[in-house]
Amino acid sequence: MSKATNLSAEKAEEQHKIKLTQPKKVAAGLPAILSSAKHVYGDVGIVEGTRLMSQINQFDGFDCPGCAWPDPDDKRSPVEFCENGAKAVAEEATTDTCNPAFFKAHSVEELRQWTDYELGKSGRLTEPMILREGNDYYEAINWDEAFDIIGKQLQQLNSPDEAIFYTSGRTSNEAAFLYQLFVRQYGTNNLPDCSNMCHESSGTGLSETVGIGKGSVTLEDFYEAEVIMIMGQNPGTNHPRMLTALQKAKHNGAKIISVNPLPETGLMSFKNPQHPWEMAGKGTALTDIFLQLRLNADVPLLKALMKILLEKEKQNPGMVLDEEFIRTHTSGYEALLADLQKYDIDELISQTAISKAQIEETAELLASRQKIIICWAMGLTQHKNGVDNVREIVNLLLLKGSIGKAGAGTCPVRGHSNVQGDRTMGIWEKLKPEFRQKLKEAFNFEPPAKDGYDVMHSMEAMANGKAKFFMGMGGNFLSATPDTEYTAKGLRQCKMTVHVSTKLNRSHLVHGKTALILPCLGRTELDMQVSGPQFLSVENSTGVVHQTRGGKDPASPHLLSEPKIVAELAKATLESKSTVDWDEMVSDYDHIRDAIEKTVDGFDAYNIRVRNSGGFYLPNGARVGKFNTDTGKAKFTVNENPDHQLAEDDFLMMTIRSHDQYNTTIYGLHDRYRGIAYDRRVVLMNKEDIRKHGLKKEDKVNLYSYYDGSERSAEGFLVVPYSIPRRCVATYFPEANTLVPHNRMARKSNQPISKSVVIKIKKSE
């Protein structure tokens, strides 16, 4: 049976009428085990699948290509992975291939009609492919010709600033360092990355307040914490291994507060798949207090909590706040107090949709503890006031002295497995002066000083004709970005688009006049260079740098590693102008790590320390109570309350992910925990809102957003009654991305406002 026939049968099996059931009450357990086995054994086979899963996240194995949750420093379970990690490995290690015969059989126009799920199931890319101007079919091309075509196009641009070089968070440290080095030798800082869309607000807010744009906690801190507050995050789907850490924290006595517009199963109860004896029980109840707040009401909630804590401190001086820490290690305290005095506590609480009793209960819990960790994800960062949300978290922690001590601190939970490492390696549109100087000294060239384009401004530059070349080092730029039609317009206006990928995705089908797909090795595969087999390194959410070493035979003999692709592209583009010996760099990746050691802070003895089991921690001032701000102290800040002016028929929409996806990769059509199956074009609504607006369950509706006089639409969505605050709705990403405006961004960080989009809902005719 052909690959196309197989896929057609699979599509027919999946395309049923939507099925709605009650949301699950317990996460993981036996269903997670069965789902993992189905994906791994179905895509890879029992023998190879079992071998691969025994290597994932092990000291001598490969790092999971999914999320960036940290691994234990010492002893690790033989099954140190989660359901979505298993799905990610199955997607990469699949035996299905997307070869030249596939592209000969399917035109680009035909493939555009496929869903993201169907595209992902087409298999691993096997050879470089080119879509020549005016053609509708990709065709095979050899590597030398591909590099020559790309190099010549880059040489012909009027300015290096007409080129954009995007990076996905799965790129290794070594590939990321070479990529930014090539781009800066080419002459631009146009290095947007996925951080611009997910945690840029975290980095901005944390850098301003505690002097480092990363979280301050380690995995061990979770086991010492007295309170763990989880805000705007769904770890059961997006970071399932975090549930194991939360379970251990609970067993050690921690209390968990969950703050989210939706009651997510993974935060309520958990059965650890690594403990067979738990399968028959009820699981571990994780959340002690669930605060179901309105979308983007985090600042009012935090202000209310701080006002109550300050009042308790007045009643019991020295018993609630850490006055010594505030005096010695912070600045801006008086301004914070003055700001909080402006607000009426009842008015703040009314903005949250949470009862006063629950907020007082939460404040009582915080008042008596100091070892507090606050975790968050994109539920806090993708708003106009995303930076304010992060800074207000820091305010609360500073009041309690809960930064710079064991069991306490900040924890922005990263998505892609090396998104934090890419930024450490210099993937950023802003080139710090000290890093610029080190690059200049190490490689004898003048790096560009002018800031480049971030993601949102890259979209604008392409749409306005200022940028004419786009390259994506991994990722799925079109599906990941907001305002899909606007992004597509920009990509189509480029002279050339280039994507380094393992599998086919939507971005390959919305392209420039000429388009190339460069297939690369995956995380699981053996990387053989001139000096022999290589390993790579990555950085997790807690700042640990460690090895990842694939051992699987590559899906095709024509695949190249990402570092090799960058090196060859640099040679073809820069030719004799380059001061880097690119061949030497990739002959042995130790040479790349030597260069990183010379230019990136914290990487002393890189090649020695990265070979230690579990790797090494990067320096983190906030972790040890050293705040590298301009005052040398952590900073309290004054932050604005959000102000969403909604008309009578307006709703505030957030985009979310289903349990059968990771970022833009769709593993299946079921959202098991939320009880939604066979359809992704759904809008989750409060039952009272459904009744008030004359709708009913499973009605087909169209969604519209209106910004600056422009109408954006997403049609054919089904109404799903769900537990969500009034006037708030949730839709899946990327299906609803078209409603997110490209010109509405978080202040200072420029993140898209994907979690607070004002929309209207109209019944389909």
Coordinates of C-alpha atoms in Angstrom, one line a residue, residues 47-483:
V47 CA 12.0 -3.1 18.8
E48 CA 13.3 0.3 17.6
G49 CA 10.7 2.2 19.6
T50 CA 11.6 0.4 22.8
R51 CA 15.3 1.1 22.2
L52 CA 14.7 4.8 21.6
M53 CA 12.5 5.3 24.6
S54 CA 15.2 3.7 26.8
Q55 CA 17.6 6.5 25.7
I56 CA 15.4 9.6 26.0
N57 CA 16.7 12.0 28.7
Q58 CA 19.3 9.6 29.9
F59 CA 22.8 10.7 30.8
D60 CA 24.3 9.0 27.7
G61 CA 21.2 9.4 25.5
F62 CA 19.4 12.2 23.7
D63 CA 17.4 15.1 25.1
C64 CA 13.7 14.9 24.4
P65 CA 12.9 17.1 21.4
G66 CA 9.8 18.3 23.2
C67 CA 9.8 20.7 26.2
A68 CA 12.6 22.1 28.2
W69 CA 11.6 20.7 31.6
P70 CA 14.8 19.8 33.6
D71 CA 16.0 16.3 34.2
P72 CA 17.1 15.1 37.7
D73 CA 20.7 16.0 38.4
D74 CA 21.6 12.6 39.8
K75 CA 19.5 9.4 39.6
R76 CA 17.1 9.1 36.7
S77 CA 14.2 6.8 36.0
P78 CA 14.6 4.3 33.2
V79 CA 11.5 5.9 31.7
E80 CA 12.4 9.6 32.1
F81 CA 9.8 10.8 29.6
C82 CA 6.2 11.8 29.3
E83 CA 3.4 11.0 26.9
N84 CA 4.0 14.1 24.7
G85 CA 7.8 13.3 24.8
A86 CA 7.0 9.9 23.4
K87 CA 4.8 11.5 20.7
A88 CA 7.6 13.9 19.8
V89 CA 10.1 11.0 19.4
A90 CA 7.6 9.0 17.4
E91 CA 7.1 11.9 15.0
E92 CA 10.8 12.3 14.5
A93 CA 11.7 8.6 14.3
T94 CA 8.9 7.5 12.1
T95 CA 9.7 5.0 9.4
D96 CA 7.5 6.9 6.9
T97 CA 9.3 9.2 4.5
C98 CA 8.4 12.2 2.5
N99 CA 10.7 11.7 -0.5
P100 CA 10.9 13.1 -4.0
A101 CA 8.2 10.7 -5.3
F102 CA 5.8 12.1 -2.7
F103 CA 6.4 15.7 -4.0
K104 CA 6.0 14.5 -7.6
A105 CA 2.6 13.0 -6.7
H106 CA 1.3 16.1 -4.8
S107 CA 1.4 19.6 -6.0
V108 CA 1.9 22.5 -3.6
E109 CA -1.7 23.7 -4.3
E110 CA -3.0 20.2 -3.3
L111 CA -0.9 20.1 -0.2
R112 CA -2.2 23.5 0.9
Q113 CA -5.7 21.8 1.3
W114 CA -4.3 19.3 3.8
T115 CA -4.6 19.9 7.5
D116 CA -1.5 20.5 9.7
Y117 CA -2.2 17.0 11.1
E118 CA -2.2 15.4 7.6
L119 CA 1.0 17.3 6.6
G120 CA 2.8 16.1 9.7
K121 CA 1.9 12.5 9.0
S122 CA 3.5 12.6 5.5
G123 CA 6.9 11.3 7.0
R124 CA 10.5 12.4 7.3
L125 CA 12.0 14.6 4.6
T126 CA 14.8 12.8 2.8
E127 CA 16.5 15.1 0.3
P128 CA 16.9 18.8 -0.4
M129 CA 13.9 20.1 -2.4
I130 CA 13.4 23.2 -4.5
L131 CA 10.3 24.9 -5.8
R132 CA 11.4 27.0 -8.7
E133 CA 9.7 30.2 -9.6
G134 CA 6.5 29.6 -11.5
N135 CA 6.3 25.9 -10.6
D136 CA 3.8 24.1 -8.4
Y137 CA 5.8 21.0 -7.6
Y138 CA 8.9 20.7 -5.4
E139 CA 11.7 18.7 -7.0
A140 CA 14.9 17.2 -5.7
I141 CA 18.1 19.1 -5.8
N142 CA 21.6 18.2 -4.7
W143 CA 23.2 19.9 -1.7
D144 CA 25.9 21.8 -3.6
E145 CA 23.4 23.4 -6.0
A146 CA 21.1 24.2 -3.1
F147 CA 23.8 26.1 -1.2
D148 CA 25.0 27.8 -4.3
I149 CA 21.5 29.1 -5.1
I150 CA 20.9 30.4 -1.6
G151 CA 24.3 31.9 -1.4
K152 CA 23.9 33.8 -4.7
Q153 CA 20.5 35.1 -3.6
L154 CA 21.9 36.4 -0.3
Q155 CA 24.8 38.1 -2.2
Q156 CA 22.4 39.8 -4.6
L157 CA 20.3 41.5 -1.9
N158 CA 20.7 45.3 -1.7
S159 CA 21.5 45.0 2.0
P160 CA 22.0 42.2 4.5
D161 CA 19.1 43.8 6.4
E162 CA 16.8 42.5 3.6
A163 CA 17.3 39.0 4.9
I164 CA 15.6 37.5 8.0
F165 CA 17.0 34.4 9.8
Y166 CA 14.5 32.8 12.1
T167 CA 15.4 30.1 14.7
S168 CA 13.2 27.5 16.4
G169 CA 13.9 26.5 20.0
R170 CA 14.9 22.9 19.1
T171 CA 18.2 24.0 17.6
S172 CA 21.2 22.9 19.6
N173 CA 23.7 25.3 21.2
E174 CA 26.3 24.4 18.6
A175 CA 24.0 25.1 15.6
A176 CA 22.6 28.3 17.2
F177 CA 26.1 29.7 17.8
L178 CA 27.2 29.0 14.3
Y179 CA 24.0 30.4 12.9
Q180 CA 24.3 33.7 14.7
L181 CA 28.0 33.9 13.8
F182 CA 27.2 33.4 10.1
V183 CA 24.4 35.9 10.1
R184 CA 26.5 38.5 11.9
Q185 CA 29.4 38.0 9.5
Y186 CA 26.9 38.4 6.7
G187 CA 26.1 41.7 8.2
T188 CA 22.7 41.8 10.0
N189 CA 21.1 41.2 13.4
N190 CA 17.8 40.1 11.9
L191 CA 17.7 37.0 14.2
P192 CA 14.1 36.6 15.4
D193 CA 13.3 33.5 17.3
C194 CA 10.4 31.7 18.9
S195 CA 11.2 33.4 22.3
N196 CA 9.8 36.6 20.7
M197 CA 6.4 34.8 20.7
C198 CA 6.5 32.9 24.0
H199 CA 8.7 34.2 26.8
E200 CA 10.1 37.5 25.6
S201 CA 7.9 39.2 28.2
S202 CA 9.5 37.0 30.9
G203 CA 13.0 37.8 29.8
T204 CA 12.2 41.6 29.7
G205 CA 10.4 41.7 33.0
L206 CA 13.0 39.5 34.9
S207 CA 16.0 41.4 33.4
E208 CA 14.5 44.7 34.6
T209 CA 13.7 43.5 38.1
V210 CA 16.2 40.8 39.1
G211 CA 19.0 41.3 36.6
I212 CA 18.7 38.1 34.6
G213 CA 16.1 37.1 32.0
K214 CA 15.9 33.5 33.2
G215 CA 14.2 31.7 36.0
S216 CA 16.0 31.4 39.3
V217 CA 15.0 27.9 40.6
T218 CA 16.4 24.4 40.2
L219 CA 14.5 21.2 40.1
E220 CA 15.6 20.5 43.7
D221 CA 14.0 23.8 44.8
F222 CA 10.6 22.3 44.0
Y223 CA 11.2 19.6 46.6
E224 CA 12.0 22.2 49.3
A225 CA 9.2 24.7 48.4
E226 CA 6.4 25.4 50.9
V227 CA 4.1 27.0 48.2
I228 CA 4.1 26.5 44.5
M229 CA 1.9 29.0 42.5
I230 CA 1.3 28.0 38.9
M231 CA -0.1 30.8 36.7
G232 CA -1.3 30.7 33.1
Q233 CA 0.2 27.3 32.5
N234 CA -1.1 23.9 31.6
P235 CA 1.7 21.5 32.5
G236 CA -0.4 18.3 32.1
T237 CA -0.3 18.9 28.3
N238 CA 2.6 21.2 27.7
H239 CA 5.1 20.0 30.3
P240 CA 3.8 16.7 31.6
R241 CA 7.0 15.7 33.4
M242 CA 6.5 18.8 35.7
L243 CA 3.6 16.8 37.2
T244 CA 6.1 14.3 38.7
A245 CA 8.0 17.2 40.3
L246 CA 4.7 18.6 41.7
Q247 CA 3.7 15.2 43.0
K248 CA 7.0 14.9 44.9
A249 CA 6.7 18.5 46.2
K250 CA 3.2 17.6 47.5
H251 CA 4.5 14.5 49.3
N252 CA 7.1 16.8 50.9
G253 CA 4.4 19.1 52.2
A254 CA 4.1 21.8 49.6
K255 CA 0.8 23.5 48.9
I256 CA -0.1 24.2 45.3
I257 CA -2.1 27.2 44.0
S258 CA -3.3 27.0 40.4
V259 CA -4.4 30.2 38.7
N260 CA -6.0 29.7 35.3
P261 CA -9.2 30.6 33.3
L262 CA -9.7 26.8 32.6
P263 CA -9.6 24.0 35.2
E264 CA -6.8 21.9 33.6
T265 CA -6.9 18.2 34.5
G266 CA -3.1 17.9 34.9
L267 CA -3.2 20.4 37.8
M268 CA -6.0 18.8 39.6
S269 CA -5.0 15.1 40.0
F270 CA -2.2 13.0 38.7
K271 CA -1.3 9.3 38.4
N272 CA 2.4 8.8 37.9
P273 CA 2.9 6.3 35.0
Q274 CA 6.3 5.5 36.5
H275 CA 4.5 4.0 39.6
P276 CA 2.4 1.0 38.5
W277 CA 0.8 0.8 42.0
E278 CA -0.9 4.2 41.4
M279 CA -2.9 2.9 38.4
A280 CA -5.7 1.5 40.6
G281 CA -5.9 4.4 43.0
K282 CA -7.5 7.9 42.7
G283 CA -4.1 9.6 42.0
T284 CA -2.5 12.5 43.8
A285 CA -4.6 15.6 44.3
L286 CA -2.2 18.4 43.3
T287 CA -4.1 21.7 43.6
D288 CA -5.0 22.9 47.0
I289 CA -6.5 26.2 45.8
F290 CA -7.8 26.7 42.3
L291 CA -8.3 30.4 41.3
Q292 CA -10.3 30.5 38.1
L293 CA -9.7 34.1 37.0
R294 CA -10.8 36.1 34.0
L295 CA -8.4 36.3 31.1
N296 CA -5.6 38.7 31.8
A297 CA -6.8 39.5 35.4
D298 CA -3.4 38.4 36.9
V299 CA -2.3 41.9 37.9
P300 CA -5.5 42.7 39.8
L301 CA -5.2 39.4 41.6
L302 CA -1.6 39.9 42.5
K303 CA -2.3 43.5 43.7
A304 CA -5.2 42.2 45.8
L305 CA -3.0 39.5 47.4
M306 CA -0.2 42.1 48.1
K307 CA -2.7 44.5 49.7
I308 CA -3.9 41.8 52.0
L309 CA -0.4 40.7 52.9
L310 CA 0.5 44.3 53.7
E311 CA -2.5 44.6 56.0
K312 CA -1.5 41.4 57.8
E313 CA 2.0 42.7 58.2
K314 CA 0.6 45.8 59.9
Q315 CA -1.4 43.6 62.3
N316 CA 1.6 41.3 63.0
P317 CA 4.9 43.2 62.4
G318 CA 7.8 41.1 61.2
M319 CA 5.6 38.0 60.8
V320 CA 4.4 38.3 57.2
L321 CA 6.9 40.2 55.0
D322 CA 10.6 39.8 54.9
E323 CA 11.5 43.4 56.0
E324 CA 15.2 42.6 56.3
F325 CA 15.4 41.3 52.8
I326 CA 13.4 44.3 51.5
R327 CA 15.7 46.8 53.2
T328 CA 18.9 45.1 52.2
H329 CA 18.3 43.7 48.7
T330 CA 15.6 45.8 47.0
S331 CA 14.7 49.2 45.8
G332 CA 11.4 50.9 44.9
Y333 CA 9.5 49.6 47.9
E334 CA 7.9 53.0 48.7
A335 CA 6.7 53.5 45.2
L336 CA 5.1 50.0 45.3
L337 CA 3.3 50.9 48.5
A338 CA 2.1 54.2 47.1
D339 CA 0.7 52.4 44.0
L340 CA -1.1 49.7 46.0
Q341 CA -2.8 52.4 48.1
K342 CA -4.5 53.7 45.1
Y343 CA -6.6 50.6 44.6
D344 CA -9.8 49.5 46.4
I345 CA -9.5 45.8 47.4
D346 CA -13.1 45.0 46.5
E347 CA -12.7 46.6 43.1
L348 CA -9.6 44.6 42.4
I349 CA -11.3 41.4 43.4
S350 CA -14.3 42.1 41.2
Q351 CA -12.0 42.3 38.2
T352 CA -10.7 38.8 38.8
A353 CA -14.1 36.8 38.9
I354 CA -12.7 35.0 42.0
S355 CA -14.5 35.2 45.3
K356 CA -13.0 37.3 48.1
A357 CA -13.0 34.3 50.4
Q358 CA -10.7 32.4 48.0
I359 CA -8.3 35.3 47.6
E360 CA -8.2 35.7 51.4
E361 CA -7.5 32.0 51.7
T362 CA -4.7 32.3 49.2
A363 CA -3.2 35.3 51.1
E364 CA -3.4 33.5 54.4
L365 CA -1.4 30.6 52.8
L366 CA 1.2 33.0 51.4
A367 CA 1.4 35.0 54.6
S368 CA 2.8 32.1 56.7
R369 CA 5.3 30.8 54.2
Q370 CA 8.6 32.2 52.7
K371 CA 9.7 29.3 50.4
I372 CA 7.5 30.3 47.5
I373 CA 8.0 29.4 43.8
I374 CA 5.8 31.0 41.1
C375 CA 5.7 29.3 37.7
W376 CA 4.1 30.7 34.6
A377 CA 3.9 30.3 30.9
M378 CA 2.3 32.0 27.9
G379 CA -1.0 32.6 29.8
L380 CA 0.9 35.5 31.4
T381 CA 3.2 36.7 28.7
Q382 CA 1.0 37.0 25.5
H383 CA -0.8 40.1 26.5
K384 CA -0.3 43.8 25.9
N385 CA 0.7 44.0 29.6
G386 CA 2.7 40.7 29.5
V387 CA 5.8 42.4 31.0
D388 CA 3.7 44.0 33.8
N389 CA 2.3 40.5 34.6
V390 CA 5.9 39.2 35.1
R391 CA 7.0 42.2 37.1
E392 CA 4.0 41.9 39.4
I393 CA 5.0 38.3 40.1
V394 CA 8.4 39.5 41.1
N395 CA 6.8 42.2 43.4
L396 CA 5.0 39.5 45.3
L397 CA 8.1 37.3 45.7
L398 CA 10.2 40.3 46.8
L399 CA 7.7 41.2 49.5
K400 CA 8.1 37.7 50.9
G401 CA 11.9 37.5 50.4
S402 CA 11.2 34.5 48.2
I403 CA 14.1 35.0 45.6
G404 CA 17.7 33.9 46.2
K405 CA 17.0 31.1 48.7
A406 CA 16.4 27.4 48.5
G407 CA 12.9 26.4 47.7
A408 CA 11.9 29.8 46.3
G409 CA 12.1 31.9 43.2
T410 CA 10.9 32.6 39.7
C411 CA 10.1 29.8 37.2
P412 CA 9.1 30.8 33.6
V413 CA 8.5 27.3 32.1
R414 CA 10.0 27.2 28.6
G415 CA 8.4 25.3 25.7
H416 CA 10.9 24.2 23.1
S417 CA 13.7 22.0 24.4
N418 CA 16.5 24.5 23.8
V419 CA 14.8 27.9 23.3
Q420 CA 16.7 29.2 26.4
G421 CA 20.0 27.9 25.1
D422 CA 19.5 29.5 21.7
R423 CA 19.2 32.9 23.4
T424 CA 22.3 32.2 25.5
M425 CA 24.1 31.5 22.3
G426 CA 23.3 34.9 20.9
I427 CA 20.1 34.2 18.9
W428 CA 18.6 37.6 19.4
E429 CA 17.8 40.6 17.3
K430 CA 19.6 42.7 19.9
L431 CA 23.4 42.2 20.1
K432 CA 24.7 43.0 23.5
P433 CA 27.8 45.3 23.4
E434 CA 29.9 42.9 25.5
F435 CA 29.1 39.9 23.3
R436 CA 29.7 42.0 20.2
Q437 CA 33.1 42.9 21.5
K438 CA 34.0 39.3 22.2
L439 CA 32.8 38.2 18.7
K440 CA 35.0 40.9 17.2
E441 CA 38.0 39.8 19.2
A442 CA 37.6 36.1 18.6
F443 CA 36.8 36.2 14.9
N444 CA 38.4 39.5 13.7
F445 CA 35.3 41.1 12.1
E446 CA 33.0 44.0 12.9
P447 CA 29.6 42.7 14.0
P448 CA 26.6 44.8 13.1
A449 CA 25.5 47.1 16.0
K450 CA 22.0 48.1 14.9
D451 CA 19.1 46.1 16.3
G452 CA 17.5 43.7 13.9
Y453 CA 13.9 42.6 13.4
D454 CA 12.1 40.5 16.1
V455 CA 9.3 38.2 14.9
M456 CA 6.5 40.8 14.8
H457 CA 8.7 43.3 12.9
S458 CA 10.0 40.6 10.6
M459 CA 6.4 40.0 9.5
E460 CA 5.9 43.7 8.9
A461 CA 9.2 44.0 7.0
M462 CA 8.3 41.2 4.7
A463 CA 4.7 42.5 4.2
N464 CA 6.1 46.0 3.4
G465 CA 8.7 44.7 1.0
K466 CA 11.6 45.7 3.2
A467 CA 12.7 42.1 3.7
K468 CA 13.1 39.9 0.6
F469 CA 14.7 36.7 2.0
F470 CA 13.4 34.4 4.8
M471 CA 15.2 31.5 6.3
G472 CA 13.8 29.3 9.1
M473 CA 16.2 27.2 11.2
G474 CA 13.5 24.7 12.2
G475 CA 10.0 25.6 13.3
N476 CA 6.9 26.4 11.4
F477 CA 6.9 30.2 11.1
L478 CA 3.6 30.6 9.3
S479 CA 1.6 28.5 11.8
A480 CA 3.4 29.8 14.9
T481 CA 2.9 33.5 14.2
P482 CA -0.2 35.6 14.7
D483 CA -2.3 37.2 11.9

